[in-house]
Coordinates of C-alpha atoms and ligand atoms in Angstrom, one line a residue:
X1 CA 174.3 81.8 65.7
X2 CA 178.0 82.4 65.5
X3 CA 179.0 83.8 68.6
X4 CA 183.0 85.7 69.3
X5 CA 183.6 85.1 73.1
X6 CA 185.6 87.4 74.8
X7 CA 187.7 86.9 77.7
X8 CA 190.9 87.6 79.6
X9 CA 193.7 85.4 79.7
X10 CA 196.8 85.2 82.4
X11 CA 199.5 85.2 80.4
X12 CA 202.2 85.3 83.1
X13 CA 201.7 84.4 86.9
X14 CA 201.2 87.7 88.6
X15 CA 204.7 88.3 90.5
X16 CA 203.9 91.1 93.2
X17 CA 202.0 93.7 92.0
X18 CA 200.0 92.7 89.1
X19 CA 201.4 94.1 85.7
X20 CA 199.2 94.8 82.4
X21 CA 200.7 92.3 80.1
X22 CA 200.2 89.3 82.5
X23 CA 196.3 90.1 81.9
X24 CA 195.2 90.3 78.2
X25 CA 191.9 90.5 76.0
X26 CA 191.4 87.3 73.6
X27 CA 189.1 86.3 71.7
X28 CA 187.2 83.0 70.8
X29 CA 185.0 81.9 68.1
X30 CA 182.1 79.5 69.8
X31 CA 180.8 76.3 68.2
X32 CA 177.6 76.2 67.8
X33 CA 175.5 74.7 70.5
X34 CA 175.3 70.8 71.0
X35 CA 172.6 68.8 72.6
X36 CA 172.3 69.9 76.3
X37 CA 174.3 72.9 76.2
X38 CA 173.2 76.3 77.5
X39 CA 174.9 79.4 76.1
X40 CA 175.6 82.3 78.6
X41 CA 176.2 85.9 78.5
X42 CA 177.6 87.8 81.2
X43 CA 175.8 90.8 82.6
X44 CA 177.6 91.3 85.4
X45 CA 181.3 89.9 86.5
X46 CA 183.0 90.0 90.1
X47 CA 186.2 91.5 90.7
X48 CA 187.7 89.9 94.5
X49 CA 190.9 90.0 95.9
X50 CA 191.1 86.3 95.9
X51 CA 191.2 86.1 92.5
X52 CA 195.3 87.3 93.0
X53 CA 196.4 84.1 95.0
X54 CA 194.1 81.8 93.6
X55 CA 195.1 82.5 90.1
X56 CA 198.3 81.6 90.7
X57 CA 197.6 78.3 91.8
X58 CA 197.2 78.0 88.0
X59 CA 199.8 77.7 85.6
X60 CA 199.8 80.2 83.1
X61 CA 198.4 80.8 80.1
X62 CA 195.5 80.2 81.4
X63 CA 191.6 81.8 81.7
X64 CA 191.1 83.9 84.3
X65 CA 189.1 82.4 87.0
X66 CA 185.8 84.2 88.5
X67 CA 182.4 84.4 89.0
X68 CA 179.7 86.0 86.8
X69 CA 176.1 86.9 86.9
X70 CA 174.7 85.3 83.8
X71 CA 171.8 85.6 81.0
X72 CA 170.6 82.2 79.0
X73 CA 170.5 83.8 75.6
X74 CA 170.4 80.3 73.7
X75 CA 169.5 76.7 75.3
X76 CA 169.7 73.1 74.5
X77 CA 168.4 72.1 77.9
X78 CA 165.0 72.7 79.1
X79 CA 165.6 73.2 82.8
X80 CA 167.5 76.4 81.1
X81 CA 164.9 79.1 79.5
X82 CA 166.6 81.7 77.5
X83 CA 166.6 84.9 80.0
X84 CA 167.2 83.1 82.6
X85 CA 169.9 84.3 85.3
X86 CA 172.4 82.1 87.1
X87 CA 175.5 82.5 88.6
X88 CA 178.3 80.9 87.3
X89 CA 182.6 80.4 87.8
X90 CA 182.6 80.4 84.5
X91 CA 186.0 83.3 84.3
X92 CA 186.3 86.7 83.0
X93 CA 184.6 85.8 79.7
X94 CA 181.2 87.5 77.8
X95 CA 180.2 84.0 76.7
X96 CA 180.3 80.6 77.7
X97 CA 178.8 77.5 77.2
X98 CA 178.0 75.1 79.7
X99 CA 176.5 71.6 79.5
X100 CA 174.8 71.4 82.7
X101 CA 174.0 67.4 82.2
X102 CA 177.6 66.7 81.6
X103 CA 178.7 68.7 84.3
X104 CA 176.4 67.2 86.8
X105 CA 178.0 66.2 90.2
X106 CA 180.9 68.5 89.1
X107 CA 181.9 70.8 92.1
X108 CA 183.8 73.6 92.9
X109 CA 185.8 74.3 96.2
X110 CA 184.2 73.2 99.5
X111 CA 181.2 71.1 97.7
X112 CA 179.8 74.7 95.7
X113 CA 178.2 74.2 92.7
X114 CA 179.7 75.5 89.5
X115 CA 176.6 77.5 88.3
X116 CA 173.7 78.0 90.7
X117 CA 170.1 79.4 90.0
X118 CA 170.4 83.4 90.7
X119 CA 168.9 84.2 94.0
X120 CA 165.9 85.8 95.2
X121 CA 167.3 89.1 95.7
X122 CA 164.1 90.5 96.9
X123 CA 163.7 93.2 94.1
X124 CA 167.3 94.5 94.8
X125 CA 169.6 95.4 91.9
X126 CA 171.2 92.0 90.1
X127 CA 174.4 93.3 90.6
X128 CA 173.9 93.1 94.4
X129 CA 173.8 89.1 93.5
X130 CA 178.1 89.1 93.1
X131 CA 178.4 91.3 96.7
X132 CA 176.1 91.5 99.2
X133 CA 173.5 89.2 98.1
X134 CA 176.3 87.0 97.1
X135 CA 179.7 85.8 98.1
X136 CA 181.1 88.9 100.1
X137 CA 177.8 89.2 101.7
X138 CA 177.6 85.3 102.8
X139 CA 181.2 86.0 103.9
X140 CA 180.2 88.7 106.7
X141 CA 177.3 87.2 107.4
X142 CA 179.1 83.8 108.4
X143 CA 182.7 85.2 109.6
X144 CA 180.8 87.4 112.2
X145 CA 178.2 85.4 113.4
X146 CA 179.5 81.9 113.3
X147 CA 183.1 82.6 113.7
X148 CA 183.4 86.1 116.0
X149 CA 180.0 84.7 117.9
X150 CA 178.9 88.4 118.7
X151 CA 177.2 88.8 121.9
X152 CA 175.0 92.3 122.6
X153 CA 177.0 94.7 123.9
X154 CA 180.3 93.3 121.9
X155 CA 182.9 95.7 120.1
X156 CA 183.4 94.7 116.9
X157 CA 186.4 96.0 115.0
X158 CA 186.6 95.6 111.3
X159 CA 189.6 96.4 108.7
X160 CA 189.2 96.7 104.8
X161 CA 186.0 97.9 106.8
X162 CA 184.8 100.0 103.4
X163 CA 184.9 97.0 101.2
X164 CA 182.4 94.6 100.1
X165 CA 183.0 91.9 102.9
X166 CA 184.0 94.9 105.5
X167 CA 181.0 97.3 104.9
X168 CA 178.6 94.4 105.4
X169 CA 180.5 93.3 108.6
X170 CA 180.0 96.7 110.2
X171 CA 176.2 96.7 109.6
X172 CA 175.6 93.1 110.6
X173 CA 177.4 93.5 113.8
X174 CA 175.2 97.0 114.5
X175 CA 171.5 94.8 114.1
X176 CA 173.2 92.5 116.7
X177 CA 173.4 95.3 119.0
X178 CA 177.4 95.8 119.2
X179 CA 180.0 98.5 119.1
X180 CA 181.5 98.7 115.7
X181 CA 185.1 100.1 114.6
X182 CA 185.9 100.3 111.3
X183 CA 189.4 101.1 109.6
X184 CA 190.1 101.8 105.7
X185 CA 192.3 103.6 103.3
X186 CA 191.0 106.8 102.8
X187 CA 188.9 109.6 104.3
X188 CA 186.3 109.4 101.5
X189 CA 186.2 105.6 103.1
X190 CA 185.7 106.8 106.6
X191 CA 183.0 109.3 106.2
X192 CA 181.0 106.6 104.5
X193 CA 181.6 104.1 107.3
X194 CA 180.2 106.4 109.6
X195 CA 177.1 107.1 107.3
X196 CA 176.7 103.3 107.0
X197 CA 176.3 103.4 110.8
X198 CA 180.1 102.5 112.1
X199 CA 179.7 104.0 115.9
X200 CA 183.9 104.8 115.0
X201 CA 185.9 104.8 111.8
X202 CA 189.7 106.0 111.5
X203 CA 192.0 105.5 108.5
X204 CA 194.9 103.5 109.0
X205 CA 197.2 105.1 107.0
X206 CA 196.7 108.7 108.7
X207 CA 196.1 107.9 112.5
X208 CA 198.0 105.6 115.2
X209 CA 195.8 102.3 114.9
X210 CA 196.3 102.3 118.9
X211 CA 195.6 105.6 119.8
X212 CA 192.6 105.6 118.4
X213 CA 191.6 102.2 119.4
X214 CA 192.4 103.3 123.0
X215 CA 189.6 105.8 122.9
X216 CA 187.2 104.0 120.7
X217 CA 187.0 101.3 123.0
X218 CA 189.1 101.4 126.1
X219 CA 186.8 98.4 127.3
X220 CA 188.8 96.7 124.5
X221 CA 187.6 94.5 121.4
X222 CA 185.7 91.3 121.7
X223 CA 185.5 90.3 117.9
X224 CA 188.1 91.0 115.4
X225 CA 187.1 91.0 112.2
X226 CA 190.8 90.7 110.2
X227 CA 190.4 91.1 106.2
X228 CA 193.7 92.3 105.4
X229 CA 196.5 90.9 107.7
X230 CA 198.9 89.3 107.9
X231 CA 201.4 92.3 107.6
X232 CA 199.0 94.9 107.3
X233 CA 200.9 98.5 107.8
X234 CA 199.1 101.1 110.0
X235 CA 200.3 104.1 111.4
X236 CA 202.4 102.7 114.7
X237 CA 203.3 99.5 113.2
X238 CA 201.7 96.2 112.1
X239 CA 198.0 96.9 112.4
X240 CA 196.9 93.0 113.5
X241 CA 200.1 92.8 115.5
X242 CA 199.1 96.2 117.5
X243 CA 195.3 94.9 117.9
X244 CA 195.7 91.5 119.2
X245 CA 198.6 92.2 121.2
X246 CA 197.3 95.2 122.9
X247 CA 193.9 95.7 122.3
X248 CA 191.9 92.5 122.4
X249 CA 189.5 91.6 125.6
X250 CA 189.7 88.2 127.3
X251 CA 188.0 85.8 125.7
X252 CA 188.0 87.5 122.1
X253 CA 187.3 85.8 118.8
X254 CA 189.1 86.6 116.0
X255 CA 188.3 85.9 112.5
X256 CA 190.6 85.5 109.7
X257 CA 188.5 86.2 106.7
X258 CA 191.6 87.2 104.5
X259 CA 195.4 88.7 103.9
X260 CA 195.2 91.0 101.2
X261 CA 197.8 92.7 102.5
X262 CA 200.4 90.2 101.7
X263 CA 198.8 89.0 98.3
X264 CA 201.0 91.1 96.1
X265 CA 204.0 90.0 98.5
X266 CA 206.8 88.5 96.9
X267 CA 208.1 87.0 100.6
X268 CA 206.5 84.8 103.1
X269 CA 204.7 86.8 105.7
X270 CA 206.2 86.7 109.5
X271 CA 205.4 84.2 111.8
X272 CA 203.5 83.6 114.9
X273 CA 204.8 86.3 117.0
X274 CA 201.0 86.5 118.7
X275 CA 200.8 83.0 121.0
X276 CA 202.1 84.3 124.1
X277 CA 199.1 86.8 123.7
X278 CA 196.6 84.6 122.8
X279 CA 197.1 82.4 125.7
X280 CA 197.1 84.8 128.2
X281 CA 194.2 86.7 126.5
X282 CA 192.6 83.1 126.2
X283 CA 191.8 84.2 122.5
X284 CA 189.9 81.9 119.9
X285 CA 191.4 82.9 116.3
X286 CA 189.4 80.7 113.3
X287 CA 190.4 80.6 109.4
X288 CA 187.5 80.2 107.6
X289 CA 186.2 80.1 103.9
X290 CA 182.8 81.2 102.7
X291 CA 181.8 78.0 101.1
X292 CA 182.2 75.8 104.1
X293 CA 178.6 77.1 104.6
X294 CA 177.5 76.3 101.6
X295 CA 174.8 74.1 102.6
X296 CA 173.0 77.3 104.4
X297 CA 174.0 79.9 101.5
X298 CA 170.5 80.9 100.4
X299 CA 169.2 80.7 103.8
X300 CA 171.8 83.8 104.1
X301 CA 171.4 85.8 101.2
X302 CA 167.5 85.8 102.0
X303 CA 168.4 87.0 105.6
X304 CA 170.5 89.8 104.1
X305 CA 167.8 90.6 101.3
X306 CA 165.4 91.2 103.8
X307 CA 167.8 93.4 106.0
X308 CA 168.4 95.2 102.8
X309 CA 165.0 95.7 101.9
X310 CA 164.1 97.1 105.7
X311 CA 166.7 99.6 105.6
X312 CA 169.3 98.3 108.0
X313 CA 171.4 97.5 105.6
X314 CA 172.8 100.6 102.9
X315 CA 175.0 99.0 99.9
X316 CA 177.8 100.9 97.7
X317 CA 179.6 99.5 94.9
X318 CA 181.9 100.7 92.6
X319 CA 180.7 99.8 89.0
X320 CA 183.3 99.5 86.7
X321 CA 181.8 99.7 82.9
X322 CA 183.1 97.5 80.3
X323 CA 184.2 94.3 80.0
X324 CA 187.7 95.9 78.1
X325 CA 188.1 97.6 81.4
X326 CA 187.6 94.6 83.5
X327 CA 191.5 94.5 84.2
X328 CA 191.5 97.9 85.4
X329 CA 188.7 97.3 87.9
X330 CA 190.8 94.4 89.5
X331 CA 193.8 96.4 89.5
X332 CA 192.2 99.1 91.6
X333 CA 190.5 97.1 94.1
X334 CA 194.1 95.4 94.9
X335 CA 195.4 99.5 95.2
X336 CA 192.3 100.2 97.6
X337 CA 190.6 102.1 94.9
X338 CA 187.3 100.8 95.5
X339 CA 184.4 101.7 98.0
X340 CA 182.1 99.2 98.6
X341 CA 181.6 95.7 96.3
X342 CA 183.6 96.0 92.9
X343 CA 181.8 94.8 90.0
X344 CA 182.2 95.3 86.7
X345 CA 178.9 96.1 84.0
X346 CA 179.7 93.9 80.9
Ligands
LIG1 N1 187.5 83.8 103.8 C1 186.6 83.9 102.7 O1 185.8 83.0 102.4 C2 186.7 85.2 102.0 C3 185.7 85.5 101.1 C4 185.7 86.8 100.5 C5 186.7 87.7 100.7 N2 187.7 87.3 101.6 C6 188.8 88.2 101.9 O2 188.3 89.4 102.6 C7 189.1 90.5 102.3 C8 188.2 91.6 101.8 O3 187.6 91.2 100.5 P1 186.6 92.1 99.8 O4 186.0 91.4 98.7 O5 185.7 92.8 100.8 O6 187.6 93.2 99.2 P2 187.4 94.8 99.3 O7 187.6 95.1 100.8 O8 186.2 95.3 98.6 O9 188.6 95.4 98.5 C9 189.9 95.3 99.0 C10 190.3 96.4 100.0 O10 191.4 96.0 100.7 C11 192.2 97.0 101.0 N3 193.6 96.8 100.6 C12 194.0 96.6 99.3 N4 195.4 96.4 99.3 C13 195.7 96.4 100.6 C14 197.0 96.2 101.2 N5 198.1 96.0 100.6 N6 197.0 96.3 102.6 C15 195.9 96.5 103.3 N7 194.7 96.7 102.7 C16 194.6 96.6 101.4 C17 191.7 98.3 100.3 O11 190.9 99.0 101.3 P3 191.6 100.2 102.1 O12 191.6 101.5 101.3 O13 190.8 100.3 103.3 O14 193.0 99.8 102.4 C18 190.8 97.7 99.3 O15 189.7 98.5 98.9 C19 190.2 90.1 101.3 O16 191.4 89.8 102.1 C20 189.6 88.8 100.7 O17 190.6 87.9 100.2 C21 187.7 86.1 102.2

């Protein structure tokens, strides 16, 4: 079967905000299948906001990087049945083929495999496999309970709190029996924060960051839960600067799950004006990446599926349709356009 591919391609690295000609729609005649390969169509494709830096870690031209939720639809390896689903990094592409045998051994960042059987998602939507049954998901569920090390009782403040890593945050923190405070972008974002079960959820662009952390939890914050530092603009100033400075408890943990704040930046974000706090405050502040717990990935996403599934957990994404609009999608979530996990519906 002839089969036209089609996919996005960076034509220009992105140079602060991204820019519609440095993303455009080719496409690619396949050849047809050899011995071993596995042709895949994509049902579902991620949009994340890591997908800004990373991407520029790659000289352009070059195929946009991402992860998809797949379909077997023609296969030269038995281990592959045609409808089968698996996700793979195989790009912003509608078709792809992949020679598992060949690629054997081959790993992505952190040890990951490049295509990995699709989860047991417990009779949840398939899309749920990209957010959170998937990568976002296994991101709260490891930043907050291996990094922030919530005890009962904890306050638990989140920011990008209406997003696909933040909104699972929030809910995971709740089951453990803490105080949650969420932040986002817009009001829309805040009432659903509180529906989701946020015991507090301001927006950051409208209200003082600490005012209202001053009432929400006067007792102060054990966990922070920072998606979008490092110079992340609230009311009153820099909104990590005015938390850990001012707001944290002795002994806080403070995870640093991501800076999508500075990832359109064209200058290096500021220094570390925090130490004297931290000391004082005897605070523990750990990077992290999701994959450096790969090895206990689907022991996660099963945990999640079954919070899911018992109704502690509620999920909202924000479907874009169309691979052509893929670009769009992307675009938006970087411009805060999105409640809950982005994905797009090929
Ligand atoms: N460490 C890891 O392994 C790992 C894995 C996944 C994700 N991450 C990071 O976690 C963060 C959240 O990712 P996600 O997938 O859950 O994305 P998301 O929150 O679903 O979407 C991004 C959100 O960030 C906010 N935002 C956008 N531009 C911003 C800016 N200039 N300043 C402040 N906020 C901005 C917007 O929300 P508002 O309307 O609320 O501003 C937007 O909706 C990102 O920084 C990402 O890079 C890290």
């Amino acid at each position: 079967m002839v089969v036209v591919a089609k996919k996005w391609v960076l034509k220009k690295n992105f140079i602060g905000e991204p820019k519609d000609d440095d993303l455009v729609l080719e496409e690619e005649q396949l050849p047809a299948l050899k011995d071993g390969d596995v042709l895949f169509e994509a049902l579902w494709l991620s949009v994340d906001p890591y997908m800004r830096p990373y991407s520029n870690n790659l000289k352009a031209p070059v195929d946009m990087i991402g992860q998809q939720l797949a379909r077997v639809v023609e296969s030269k390896d038995g281990r592959y049945p045609i409808g089968s689903r698996y996700l793979g990094d195989f790009g912003w592409r509608t078709h792809t083929i992949f020679n598992p045998k060949a690629m054997e051994g081959v790993k992505g960042t952190y040890g990951k495999d490049l295509v990995i059987p699709c989860p047991d998602l417990a009779g949840n939507p398939e899309s749920y496999s990209l957010g959170c049954l998937g990568m976002p998901g296994a991101t709260a569920y490891f930043g907050l309970l291996k990094v922030c090390d919530p005890k009962p009782g904890d306050t638990v403040l989140v920011n990008a709190a209406a997003g696909a890593v933040g909104s699972m945050v929030g809910q995971i923190a709740k089951i453990k029996g803490c105080k949650t405070i969420g932040y986002a972008g817009t009001e829309q974002k805040v009432k659903w924060l509180k529906e989701i079960g946020y015991d507090f959820a301001f927006n950051y662009k409208t209200e003082d960051v600490s005012a209202t952390l001053s009432k929400a939890a006067p007792e102060g914050i054990n966990c922070y839960f920072d998606n979008a530092s490092s110079e992340h603009e609230g009311v009153g100033g820099d909104f990590s600067n005015t938390v850990i400075t001012k707001h944290m408890s002795i002994g806080g943990r403070i995870a640093i799950c991501g800076a999508i704040s500075s990832y359109n930046a064209t200058a290096p974000p500021m220094g570390p004006e925090l130490y004297g706090t931290m000391i004082f405050k005897q605070l523990k502040m750990q990077g992290f990446i999701v994959y450096q717990y790969y090895s206990e990935y689907h022991a996660a996403v099963k945990e999640l599926a079954q919070w899911i599934k018992e109704g502690k957990i509620q999920v909202c994404e924000d479907v874009t349709d169309g691979f052509a609009n893929m670009r769009s999608g992307f675009y938006g979530l970087l411009k805060g356009k999105n409640t809950g996990k982005a994905v797009i519906k090929a």
